[in-house]
CSV table of C-alpha atoms in Angstrom, one decimal:
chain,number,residue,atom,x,y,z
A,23,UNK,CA,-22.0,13.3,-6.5
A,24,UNK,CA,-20.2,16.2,-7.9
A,25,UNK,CA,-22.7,18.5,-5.6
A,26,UNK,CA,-21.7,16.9,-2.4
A,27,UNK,CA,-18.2,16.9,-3.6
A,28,UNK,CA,-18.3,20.9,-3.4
A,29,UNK,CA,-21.2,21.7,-0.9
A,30,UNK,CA,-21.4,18.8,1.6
A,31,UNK,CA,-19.8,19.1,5.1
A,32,UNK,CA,-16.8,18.4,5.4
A,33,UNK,CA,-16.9,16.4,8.2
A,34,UNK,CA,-19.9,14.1,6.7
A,35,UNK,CA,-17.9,13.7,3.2
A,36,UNK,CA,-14.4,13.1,5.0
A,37,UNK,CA,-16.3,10.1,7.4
A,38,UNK,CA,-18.4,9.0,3.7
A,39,UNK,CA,-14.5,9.1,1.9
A,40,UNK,CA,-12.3,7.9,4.2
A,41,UNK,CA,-14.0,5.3,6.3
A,42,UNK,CA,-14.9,3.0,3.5
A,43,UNK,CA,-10.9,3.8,1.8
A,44,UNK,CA,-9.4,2.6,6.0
A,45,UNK,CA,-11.6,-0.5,5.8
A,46,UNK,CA,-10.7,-1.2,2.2
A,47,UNK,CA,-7.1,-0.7,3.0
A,48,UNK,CA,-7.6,-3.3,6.5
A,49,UNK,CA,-9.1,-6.0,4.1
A,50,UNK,CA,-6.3,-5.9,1.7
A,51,UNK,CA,-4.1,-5.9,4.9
A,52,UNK,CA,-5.5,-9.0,5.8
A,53,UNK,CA,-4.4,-11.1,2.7
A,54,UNK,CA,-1.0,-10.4,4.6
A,55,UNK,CA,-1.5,-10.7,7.8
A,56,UNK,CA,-3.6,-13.9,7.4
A,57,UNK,CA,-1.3,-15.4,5.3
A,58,UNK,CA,1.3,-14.4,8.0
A,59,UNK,CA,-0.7,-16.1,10.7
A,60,UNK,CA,-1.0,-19.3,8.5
A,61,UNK,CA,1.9,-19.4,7.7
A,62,UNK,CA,3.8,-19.2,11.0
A,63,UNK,CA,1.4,-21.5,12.7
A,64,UNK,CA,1.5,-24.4,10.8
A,65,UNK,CA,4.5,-23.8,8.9
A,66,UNK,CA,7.3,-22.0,10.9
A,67,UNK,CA,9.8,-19.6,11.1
A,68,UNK,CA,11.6,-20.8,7.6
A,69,UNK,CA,8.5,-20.5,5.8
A,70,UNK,CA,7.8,-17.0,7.1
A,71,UNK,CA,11.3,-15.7,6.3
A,72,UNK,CA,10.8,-16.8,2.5
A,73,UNK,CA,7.3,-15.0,2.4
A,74,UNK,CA,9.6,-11.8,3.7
A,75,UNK,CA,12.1,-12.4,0.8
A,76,UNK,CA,9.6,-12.2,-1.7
A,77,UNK,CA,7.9,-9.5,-0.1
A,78,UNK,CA,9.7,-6.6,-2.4
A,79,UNK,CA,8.9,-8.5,-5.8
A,80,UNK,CA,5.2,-7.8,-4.8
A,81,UNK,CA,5.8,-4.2,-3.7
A,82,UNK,CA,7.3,-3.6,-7.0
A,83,UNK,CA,3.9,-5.5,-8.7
A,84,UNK,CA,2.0,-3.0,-6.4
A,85,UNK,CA,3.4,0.0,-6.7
A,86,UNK,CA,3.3,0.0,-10.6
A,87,UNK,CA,-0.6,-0.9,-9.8
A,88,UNK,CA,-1.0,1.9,-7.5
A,89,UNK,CA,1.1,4.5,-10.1
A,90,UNK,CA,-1.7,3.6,-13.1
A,91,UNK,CA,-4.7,4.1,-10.3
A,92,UNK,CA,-3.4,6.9,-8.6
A,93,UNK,CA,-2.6,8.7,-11.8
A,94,UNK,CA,-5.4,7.6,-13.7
A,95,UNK,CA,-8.2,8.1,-11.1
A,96,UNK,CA,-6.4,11.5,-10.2
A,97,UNK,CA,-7.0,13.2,-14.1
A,98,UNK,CA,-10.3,11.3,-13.8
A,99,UNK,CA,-11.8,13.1,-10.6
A,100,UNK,CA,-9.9,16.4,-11.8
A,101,UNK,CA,-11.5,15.9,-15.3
A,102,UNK,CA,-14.6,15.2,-14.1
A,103,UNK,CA,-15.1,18.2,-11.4
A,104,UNK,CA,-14.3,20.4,-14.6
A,105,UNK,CA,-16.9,19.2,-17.1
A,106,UNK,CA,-14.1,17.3,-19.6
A,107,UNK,CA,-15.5,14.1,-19.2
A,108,UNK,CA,-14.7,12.2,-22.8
A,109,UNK,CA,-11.1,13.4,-21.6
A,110,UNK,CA,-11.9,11.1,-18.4
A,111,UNK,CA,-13.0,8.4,-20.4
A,112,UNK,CA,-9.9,8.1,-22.5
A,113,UNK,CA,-7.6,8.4,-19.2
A,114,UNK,CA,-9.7,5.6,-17.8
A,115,UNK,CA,-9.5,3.4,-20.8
A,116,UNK,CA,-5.9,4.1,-21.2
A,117,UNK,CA,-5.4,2.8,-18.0
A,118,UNK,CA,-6.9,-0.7,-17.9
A,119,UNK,CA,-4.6,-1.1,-20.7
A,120,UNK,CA,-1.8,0.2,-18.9
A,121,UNK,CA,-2.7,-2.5,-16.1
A,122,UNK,CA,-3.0,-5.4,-18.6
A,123,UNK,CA,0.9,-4.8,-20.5
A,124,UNK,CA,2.7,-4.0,-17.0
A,125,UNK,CA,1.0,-7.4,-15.2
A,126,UNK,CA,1.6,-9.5,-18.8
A,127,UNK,CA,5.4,-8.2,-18.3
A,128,UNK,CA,5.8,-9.0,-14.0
A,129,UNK,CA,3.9,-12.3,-14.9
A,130,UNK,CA,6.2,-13.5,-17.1
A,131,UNK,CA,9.3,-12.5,-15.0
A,132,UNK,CA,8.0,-13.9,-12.0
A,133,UNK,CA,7.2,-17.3,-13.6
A,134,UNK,CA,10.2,-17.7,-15.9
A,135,UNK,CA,12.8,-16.5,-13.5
A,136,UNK,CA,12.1,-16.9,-10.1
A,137,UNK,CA,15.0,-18.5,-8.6
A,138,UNK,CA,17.0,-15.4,-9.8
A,139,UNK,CA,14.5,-13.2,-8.5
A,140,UNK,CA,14.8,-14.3,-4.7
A,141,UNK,CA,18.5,-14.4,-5.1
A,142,UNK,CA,18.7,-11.0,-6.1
A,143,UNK,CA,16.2,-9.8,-3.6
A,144,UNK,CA,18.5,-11.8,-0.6
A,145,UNK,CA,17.5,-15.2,-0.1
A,146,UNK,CA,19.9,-17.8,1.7
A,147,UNK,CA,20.3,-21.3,0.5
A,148,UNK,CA,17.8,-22.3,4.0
A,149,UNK,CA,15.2,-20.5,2.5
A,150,UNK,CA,16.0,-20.4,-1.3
A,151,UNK,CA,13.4,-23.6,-2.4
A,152,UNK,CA,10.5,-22.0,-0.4
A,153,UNK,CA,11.1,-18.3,-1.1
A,154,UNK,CA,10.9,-19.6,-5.2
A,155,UNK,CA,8.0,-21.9,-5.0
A,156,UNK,CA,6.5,-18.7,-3.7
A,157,UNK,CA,7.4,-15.8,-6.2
A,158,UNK,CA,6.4,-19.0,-9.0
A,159,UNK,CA,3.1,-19.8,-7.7
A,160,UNK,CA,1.5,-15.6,-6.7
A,161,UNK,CA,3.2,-14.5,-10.2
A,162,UNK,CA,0.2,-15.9,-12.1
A,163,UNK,CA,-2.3,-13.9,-10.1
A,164,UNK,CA,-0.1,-10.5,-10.8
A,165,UNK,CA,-2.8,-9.0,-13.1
A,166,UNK,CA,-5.1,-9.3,-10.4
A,167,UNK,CA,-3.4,-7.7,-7.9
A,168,UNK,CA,-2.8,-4.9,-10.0
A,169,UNK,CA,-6.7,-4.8,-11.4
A,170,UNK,CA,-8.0,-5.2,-7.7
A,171,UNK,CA,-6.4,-1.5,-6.4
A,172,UNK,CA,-7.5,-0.1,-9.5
A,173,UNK,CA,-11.1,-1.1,-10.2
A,174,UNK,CA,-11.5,-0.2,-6.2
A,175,UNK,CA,-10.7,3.0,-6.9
A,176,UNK,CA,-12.6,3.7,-10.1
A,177,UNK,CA,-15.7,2.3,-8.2
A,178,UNK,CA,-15.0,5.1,-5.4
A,179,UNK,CA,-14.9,7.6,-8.6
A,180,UNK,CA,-18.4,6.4,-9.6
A,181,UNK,CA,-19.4,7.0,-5.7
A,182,UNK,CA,-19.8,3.1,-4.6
A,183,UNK,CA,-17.0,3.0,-2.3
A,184,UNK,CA,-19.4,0.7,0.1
A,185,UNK,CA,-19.4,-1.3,-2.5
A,186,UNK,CA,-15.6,-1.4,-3.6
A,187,UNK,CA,-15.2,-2.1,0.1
A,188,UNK,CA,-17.6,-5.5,0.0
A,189,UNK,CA,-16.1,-6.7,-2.9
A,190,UNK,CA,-12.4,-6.6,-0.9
A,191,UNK,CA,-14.3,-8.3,1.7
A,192,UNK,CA,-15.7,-11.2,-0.4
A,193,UNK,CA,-12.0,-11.4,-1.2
A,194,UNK,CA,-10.8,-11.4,2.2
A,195,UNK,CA,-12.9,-14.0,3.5
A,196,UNK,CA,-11.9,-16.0,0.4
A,197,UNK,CA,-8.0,-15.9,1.3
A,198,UNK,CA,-9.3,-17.0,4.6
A,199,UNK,CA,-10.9,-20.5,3.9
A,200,UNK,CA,-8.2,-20.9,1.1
A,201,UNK,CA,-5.4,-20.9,3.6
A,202,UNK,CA,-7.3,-22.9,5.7
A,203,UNK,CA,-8.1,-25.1,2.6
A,204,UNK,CA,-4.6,-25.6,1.1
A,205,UNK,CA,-2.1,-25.0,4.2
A,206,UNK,CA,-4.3,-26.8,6.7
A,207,UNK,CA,-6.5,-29.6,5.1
A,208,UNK,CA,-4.5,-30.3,1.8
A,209,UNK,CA,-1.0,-29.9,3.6
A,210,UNK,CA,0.1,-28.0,0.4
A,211,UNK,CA,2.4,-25.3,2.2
A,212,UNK,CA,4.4,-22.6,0.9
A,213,UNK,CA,2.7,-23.3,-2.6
A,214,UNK,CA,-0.8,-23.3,-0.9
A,215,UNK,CA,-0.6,-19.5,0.6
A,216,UNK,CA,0.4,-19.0,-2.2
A,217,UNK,CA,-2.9,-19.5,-4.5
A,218,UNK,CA,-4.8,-19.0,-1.6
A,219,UNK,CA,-3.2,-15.6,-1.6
A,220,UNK,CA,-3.7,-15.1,-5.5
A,221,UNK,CA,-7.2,-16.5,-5.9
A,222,UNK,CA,-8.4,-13.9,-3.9
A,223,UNK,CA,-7.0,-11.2,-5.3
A,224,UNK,CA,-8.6,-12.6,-8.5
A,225,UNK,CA,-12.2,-12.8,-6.0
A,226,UNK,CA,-11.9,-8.8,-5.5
A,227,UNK,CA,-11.1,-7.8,-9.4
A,228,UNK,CA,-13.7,-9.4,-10.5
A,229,UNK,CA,-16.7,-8.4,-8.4
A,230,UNK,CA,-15.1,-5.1,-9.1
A,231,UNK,CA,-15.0,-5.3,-12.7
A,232,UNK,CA,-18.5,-6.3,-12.9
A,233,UNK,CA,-19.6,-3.4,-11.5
A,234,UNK,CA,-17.3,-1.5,-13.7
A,235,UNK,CA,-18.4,-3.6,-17.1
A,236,UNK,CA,-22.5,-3.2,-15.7
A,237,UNK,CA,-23.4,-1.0,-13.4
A,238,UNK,CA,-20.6,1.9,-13.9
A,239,UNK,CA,-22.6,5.3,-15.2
A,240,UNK,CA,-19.7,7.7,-15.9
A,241,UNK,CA,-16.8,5.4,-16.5
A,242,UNK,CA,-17.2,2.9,-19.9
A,243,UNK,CA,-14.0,1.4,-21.5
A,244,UNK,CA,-13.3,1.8,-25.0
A,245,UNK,CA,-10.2,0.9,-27.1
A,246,UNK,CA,-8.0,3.7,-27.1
A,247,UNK,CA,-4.6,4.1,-29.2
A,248,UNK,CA,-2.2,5.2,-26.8
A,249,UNK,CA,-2.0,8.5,-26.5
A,250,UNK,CA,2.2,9.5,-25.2
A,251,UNK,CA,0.7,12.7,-23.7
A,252,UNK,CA,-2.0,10.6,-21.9
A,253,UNK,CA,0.5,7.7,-20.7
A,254,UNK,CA,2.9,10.1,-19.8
A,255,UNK,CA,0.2,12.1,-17.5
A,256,UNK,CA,-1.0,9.2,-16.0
A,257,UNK,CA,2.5,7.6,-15.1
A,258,UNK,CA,3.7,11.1,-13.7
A,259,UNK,CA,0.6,11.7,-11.6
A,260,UNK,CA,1.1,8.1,-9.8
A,261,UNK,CA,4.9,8.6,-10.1
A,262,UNK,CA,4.8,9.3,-5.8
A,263,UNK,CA,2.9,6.7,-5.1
A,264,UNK,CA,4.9,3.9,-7.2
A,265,UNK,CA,8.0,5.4,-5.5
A,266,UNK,CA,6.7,5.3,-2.3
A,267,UNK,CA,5.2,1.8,-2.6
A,268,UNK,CA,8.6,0.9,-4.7
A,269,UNK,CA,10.7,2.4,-1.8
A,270,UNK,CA,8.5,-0.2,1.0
A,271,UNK,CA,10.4,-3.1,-1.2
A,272,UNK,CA,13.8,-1.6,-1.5
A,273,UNK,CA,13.4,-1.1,2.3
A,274,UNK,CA,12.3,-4.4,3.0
A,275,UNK,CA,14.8,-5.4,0.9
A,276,UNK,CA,17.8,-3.4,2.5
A,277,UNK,CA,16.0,-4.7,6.1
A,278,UNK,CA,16.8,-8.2,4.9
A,279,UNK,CA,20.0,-8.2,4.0
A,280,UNK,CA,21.3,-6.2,7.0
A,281,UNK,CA,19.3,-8.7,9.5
A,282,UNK,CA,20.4,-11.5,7.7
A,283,UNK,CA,24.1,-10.0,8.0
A,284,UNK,CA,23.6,-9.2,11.6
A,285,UNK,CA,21.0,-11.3,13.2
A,286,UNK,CA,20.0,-14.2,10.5
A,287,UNK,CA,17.2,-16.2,9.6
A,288,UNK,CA,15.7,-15.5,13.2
A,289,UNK,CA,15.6,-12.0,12.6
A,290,UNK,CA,13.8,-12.5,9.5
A,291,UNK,CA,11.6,-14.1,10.5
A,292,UNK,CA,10.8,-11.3,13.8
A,293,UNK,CA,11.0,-8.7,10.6
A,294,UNK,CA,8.2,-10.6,9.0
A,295,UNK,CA,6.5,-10.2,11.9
A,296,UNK,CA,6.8,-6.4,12.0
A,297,UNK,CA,6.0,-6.0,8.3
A,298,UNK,CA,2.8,-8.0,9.1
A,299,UNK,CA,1.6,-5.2,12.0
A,300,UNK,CA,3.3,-2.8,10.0
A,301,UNK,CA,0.8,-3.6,6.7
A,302,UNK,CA,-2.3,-2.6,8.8
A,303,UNK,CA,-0.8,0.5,10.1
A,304,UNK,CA,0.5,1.8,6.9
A,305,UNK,CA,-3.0,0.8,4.9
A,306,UNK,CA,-4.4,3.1,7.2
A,307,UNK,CA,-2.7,5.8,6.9
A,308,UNK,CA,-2.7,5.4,3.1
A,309,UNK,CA,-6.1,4.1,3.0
A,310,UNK,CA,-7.6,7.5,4.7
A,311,UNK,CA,-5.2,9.6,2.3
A,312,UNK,CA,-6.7,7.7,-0.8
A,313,UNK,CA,-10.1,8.9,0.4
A,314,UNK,CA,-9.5,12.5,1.0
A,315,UNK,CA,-7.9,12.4,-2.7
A,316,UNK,CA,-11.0,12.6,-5.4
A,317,UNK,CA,-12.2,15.4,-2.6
A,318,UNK,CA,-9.3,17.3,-2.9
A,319,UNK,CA,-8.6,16.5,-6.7
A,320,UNK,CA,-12.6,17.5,-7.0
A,321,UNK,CA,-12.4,21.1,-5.3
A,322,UNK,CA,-9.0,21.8,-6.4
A,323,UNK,CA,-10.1,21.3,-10.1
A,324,UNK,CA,-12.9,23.8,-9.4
A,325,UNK,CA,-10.6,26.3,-7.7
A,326,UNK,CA,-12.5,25.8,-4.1
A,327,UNK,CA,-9.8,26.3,-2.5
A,328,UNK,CA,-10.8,27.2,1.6
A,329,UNK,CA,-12.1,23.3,1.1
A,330,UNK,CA,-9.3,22.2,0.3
A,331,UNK,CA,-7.2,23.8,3.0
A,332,UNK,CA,-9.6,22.3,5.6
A,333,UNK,CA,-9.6,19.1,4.5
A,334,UNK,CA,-6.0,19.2,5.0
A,335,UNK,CA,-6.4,20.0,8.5
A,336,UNK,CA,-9.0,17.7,9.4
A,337,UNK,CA,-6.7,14.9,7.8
A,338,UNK,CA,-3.7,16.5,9.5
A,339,UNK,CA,-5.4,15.5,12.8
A,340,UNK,CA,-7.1,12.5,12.4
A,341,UNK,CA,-4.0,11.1,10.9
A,342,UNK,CA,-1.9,12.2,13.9
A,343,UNK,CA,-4.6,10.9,16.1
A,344,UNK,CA,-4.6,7.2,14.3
A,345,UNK,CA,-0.9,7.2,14.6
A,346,UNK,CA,-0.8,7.9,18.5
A,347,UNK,CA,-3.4,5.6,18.9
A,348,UNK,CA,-1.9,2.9,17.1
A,349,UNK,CA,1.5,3.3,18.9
A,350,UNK,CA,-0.3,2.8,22.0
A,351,UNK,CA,-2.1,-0.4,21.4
A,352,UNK,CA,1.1,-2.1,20.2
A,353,UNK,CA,2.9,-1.7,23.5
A,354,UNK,CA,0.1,-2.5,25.7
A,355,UNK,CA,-0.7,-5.8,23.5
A,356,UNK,CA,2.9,-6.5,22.2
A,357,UNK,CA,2.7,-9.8,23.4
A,358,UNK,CA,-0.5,-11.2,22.2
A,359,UNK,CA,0.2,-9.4,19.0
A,360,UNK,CA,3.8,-11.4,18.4
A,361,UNK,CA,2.1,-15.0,20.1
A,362,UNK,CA,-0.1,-14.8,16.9
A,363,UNK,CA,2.1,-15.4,14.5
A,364,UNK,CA,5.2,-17.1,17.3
A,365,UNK,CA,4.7,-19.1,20.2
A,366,UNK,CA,7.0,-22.3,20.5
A,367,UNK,CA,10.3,-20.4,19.5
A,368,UNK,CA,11.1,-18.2,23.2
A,369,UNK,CA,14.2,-16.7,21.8
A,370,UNK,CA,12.5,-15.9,18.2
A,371,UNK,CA,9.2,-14.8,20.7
A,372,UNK,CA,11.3,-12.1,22.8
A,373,UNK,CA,13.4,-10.6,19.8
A,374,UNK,CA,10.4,-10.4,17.6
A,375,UNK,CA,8.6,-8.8,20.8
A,376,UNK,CA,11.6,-6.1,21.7
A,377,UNK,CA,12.5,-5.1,17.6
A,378,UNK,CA,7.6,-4.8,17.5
A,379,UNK,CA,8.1,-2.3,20.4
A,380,UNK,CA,10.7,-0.5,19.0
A,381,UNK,CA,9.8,-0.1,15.6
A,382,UNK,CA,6.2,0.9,16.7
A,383,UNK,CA,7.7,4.8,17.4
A,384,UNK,CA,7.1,5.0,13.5
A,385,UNK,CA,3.9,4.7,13.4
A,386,UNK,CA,3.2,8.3,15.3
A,387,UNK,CA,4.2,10.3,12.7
A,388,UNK,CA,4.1,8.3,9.7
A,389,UNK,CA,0.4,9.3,8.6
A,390,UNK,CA,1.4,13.1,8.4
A,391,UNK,CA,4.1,12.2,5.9
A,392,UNK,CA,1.9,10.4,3.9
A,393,UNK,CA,-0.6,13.1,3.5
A,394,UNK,CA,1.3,15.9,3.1
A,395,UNK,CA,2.8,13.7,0.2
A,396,UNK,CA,-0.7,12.6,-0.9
A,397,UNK,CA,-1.5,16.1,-1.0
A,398,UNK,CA,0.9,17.3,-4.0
A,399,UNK,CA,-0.2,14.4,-6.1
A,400,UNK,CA,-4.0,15.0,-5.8
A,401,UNK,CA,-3.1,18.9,-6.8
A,402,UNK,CA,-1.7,17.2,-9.7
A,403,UNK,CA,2.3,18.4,-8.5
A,404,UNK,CA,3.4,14.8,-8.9
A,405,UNK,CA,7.4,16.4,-9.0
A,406,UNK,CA,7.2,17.5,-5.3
A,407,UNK,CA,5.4,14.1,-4.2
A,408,UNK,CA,8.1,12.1,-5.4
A,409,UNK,CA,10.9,14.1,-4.6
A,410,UNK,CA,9.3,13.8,-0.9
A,411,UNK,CA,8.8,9.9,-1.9
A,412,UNK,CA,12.1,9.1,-2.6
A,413,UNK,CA,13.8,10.8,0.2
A,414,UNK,CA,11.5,9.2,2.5
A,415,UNK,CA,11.6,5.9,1.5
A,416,UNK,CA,14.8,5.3,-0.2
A,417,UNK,CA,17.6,7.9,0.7
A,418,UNK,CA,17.2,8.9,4.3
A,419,UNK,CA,15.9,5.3,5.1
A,420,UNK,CA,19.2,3.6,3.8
A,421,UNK,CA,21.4,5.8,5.1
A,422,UNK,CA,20.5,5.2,8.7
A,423,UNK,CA,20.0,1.4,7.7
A,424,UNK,CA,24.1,2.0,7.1
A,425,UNK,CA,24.5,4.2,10.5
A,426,UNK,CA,22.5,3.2,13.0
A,427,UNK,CA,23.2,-0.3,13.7
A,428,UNK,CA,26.7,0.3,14.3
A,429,UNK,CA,25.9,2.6,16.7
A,430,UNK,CA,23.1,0.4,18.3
A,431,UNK,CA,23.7,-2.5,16.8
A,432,UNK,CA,20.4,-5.1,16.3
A,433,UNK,CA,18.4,-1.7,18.1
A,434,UNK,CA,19.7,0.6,15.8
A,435,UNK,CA,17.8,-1.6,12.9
A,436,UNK,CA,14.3,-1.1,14.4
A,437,UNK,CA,15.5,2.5,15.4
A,438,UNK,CA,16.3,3.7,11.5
A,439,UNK,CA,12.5,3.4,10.7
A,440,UNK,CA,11.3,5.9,13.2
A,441,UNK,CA,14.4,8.1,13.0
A,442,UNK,CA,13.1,8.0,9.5
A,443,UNK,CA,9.9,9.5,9.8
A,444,UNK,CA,10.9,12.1,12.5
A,445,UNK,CA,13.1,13.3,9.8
A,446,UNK,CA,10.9,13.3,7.2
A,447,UNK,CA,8.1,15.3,8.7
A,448,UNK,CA,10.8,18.3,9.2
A,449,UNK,CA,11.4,18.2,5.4
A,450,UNK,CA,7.8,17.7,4.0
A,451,UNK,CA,6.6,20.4,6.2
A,452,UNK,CA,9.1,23.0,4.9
A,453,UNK,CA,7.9,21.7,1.3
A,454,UNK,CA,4.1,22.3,2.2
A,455,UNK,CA,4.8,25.5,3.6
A,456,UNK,CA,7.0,27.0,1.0
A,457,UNK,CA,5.5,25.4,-2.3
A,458,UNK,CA,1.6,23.6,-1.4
A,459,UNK,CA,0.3,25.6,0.8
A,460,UNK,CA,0.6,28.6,-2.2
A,461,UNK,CA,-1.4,26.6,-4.4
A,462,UNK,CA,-4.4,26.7,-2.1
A,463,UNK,CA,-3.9,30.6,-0.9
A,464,UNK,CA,-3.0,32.9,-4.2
């Protein structure tokens, strides 16, 4: 593996990398879209609003997920391409430990306190009993969701990433008959997209972690005291990824409460309905960055730098390409797209429609933001990647949240996403070029 890593074409080890990371990143998009569609079809608008509510509780359980993998499987490739592999060992066995405090502590939050939580995060008194029964029901699945992101990338590390991507498959189709199961059959509702939702993330981390317990030849856990060096590494390395998944909730978040203050429940729910398209799009994007990473990690660590700046330009373009291409498909299909999850509500069905078409201008630049930021954290410059993190996803975002719809009004909401990005890409581009494109030329 290491080899190919540093001789094989580009092209070939890109397509090898980042195909199987896009797919990956579409089957764990469809644990929410297909709850989405579930949801909204056979139990409305209400119950789709309450899913939205509780959406940035799960970001949060994500994105500390994401900040041990990243990290973790960052040092891992790094330490790896340069020969310090029982250094890679203890980063990798630091890290399942990491996964099992941080999902111990969200668990108990989520199980113990959930009414408070969905207050805090904006629920209404119409959706309050839903949006709680939720939060109670996925918080006892939280380990999983953070073990499944995790394991999947450890597998791509040990060079099995068509086999990380069948196991998120056999998880997929599991969330599949279990909504159909518990929502349709049993008549169990909020609580049964719920464990349908959970039990599947549980389906992925474990075919995962058998492969990791028997079949892994590089990566073997062992007990490790913490080491505050090691922790500290690991949580700095992932600290642009936790931010930027951290910043999806707080936007979602800030989303809500200004629909909810403008437009209500309805707009909620048409919100839920852009989050849903918006999941696919952004897994994408964030799926093909995850590949490029242990390739970029790989040749950075053994100073091959002319790799390195090519696969930035290959993943420049593609990404660009994806983004156009996306935009496109959503305004030529807008309304099948929005009749899957709405059909009987014609006012809900047209406002959901206009704020889909709207909101879709994001999606054309968005995947150059995301690598360039990708980019600093496989270098290991984890400072830059979250300074770029948090000004995409929680400054700039919120302050055109505050600007924009009273300017536009309920226009100016879908607006402040796209406005967002356009932004961004000025100011990560004048990072790249004054600070990451030195690393790869001196």
């Amino acid at each position: 593996m290491q080899k190919k890593l540093l001789n094989e074409n580009l092209f070939k080890l890109i397509f090898k990398y980042g195909v199987p990371s896009i797919l990956t990143m579409w089957i764990f998009s469809l644990y929410t879209i297909v709850d989405g569609i579930f949801i909204g079809k056979f139990l409305g608008a209400k119950s789709l609003a309450a899913v939205n509510i509780v959406m940035p509780y799960v970001n949060f359980s994500f994105a500390i997920g994401i900040m041990v993998a990243v990290g973790s499987s960052t040092m891992i490739a790094i330490q790896l391409g340069s020969g310090e592999d029982k250094k890679a060992l203890k980063s990798y066995s630091t890290s399942l430990q990491l996964f099992m405090i941080f999902s111990s502590i969200l668990s108990l939050i989520g199980i113990i306190f959930p009414e408070k939580v969905v207050r805090i995060l904006g629920a209404n008194d119409i959706i309050l009993e839903e949006a709680t029964t939720y939060l109670f029901y996925l918080s006892f699945f939280t380990l999983f969701y953070m073990l499944s992101y995790g394991f999947e990338s450890f597998v791509r590390i040990e060079g099995s990433p068509n086999y990380s991507l069948l196991c998120i498959l056999g998880g997929a189709i599991m969330n599949i008959v279990l909504d159909y199961f518990l929502i349709v059959i049993l008549d169990m509702g909020i609580k049964g997209a719920a464990i349908a939702t959970g039990a599947a993330q549980m389906t992925t981390a474990l075919m995962l972690g058998y492969y990791l317990l028997f079949k892994a030849k590089k990566l073997r856990y062992t007990f490790t005291k913490f080491n505050l060096k090691t922790v500290g590494s690991i949580l700095y390395n992932g600290s642009s990824e936790f931010l930027t998944e951290m910043a999806t909730g707080v936007v979602i978040m800030a989303f809500n409460i200004n629909i909810m203050a403008i437009i209500g429940n309805d707009g909620i729910s048409a919100f839920s309905v852009i989050s849903y398209i918006s999941t696919l799009v952004t897994m994408t994007m964030i799926g093909f960055s995850q590949g490029l990473q242990p390739i970029i990690s790989f040749n950075y660590g053994a100073q091959s730098n002319k790799r390195v700046l090519k696969i930035l330009k290959i993943g420049t373009v593609t990404v660009f390409s994806l983004g156009i291409f996306f935009f496109f498909i959503i305004n030529m299909f807008a309304n099948e797209l929005v009749s899957i999850f709405i059909k009987e509500n014609k006012e809900l069905f047209i406002l959901t429609k206009e704020a889909v078409i709207y909101y879709s201008f994001t999606y054309i630049l968005m995947g150059i933001n995301i690598i360039i930021s990708s980019y600093f954290t496989a270098v290991e410059d984890a400072f830059i990647s979250s300074i770029l993190s948090v000004l995409r996803g929680l400054i700039f975002i919120n302050i055109l949240l505050f600007l924009l719809p009273g300017i536009f009004n309920t226009k100016g909401i879908w607006l402040s996403a796209p406005v967002n990005e356009l932004i961004m890409l000025v100011v990560s581009s004048i990072f790249f070029i004054k600070s990451g494109y030195k690393k790869i030329v001196e």
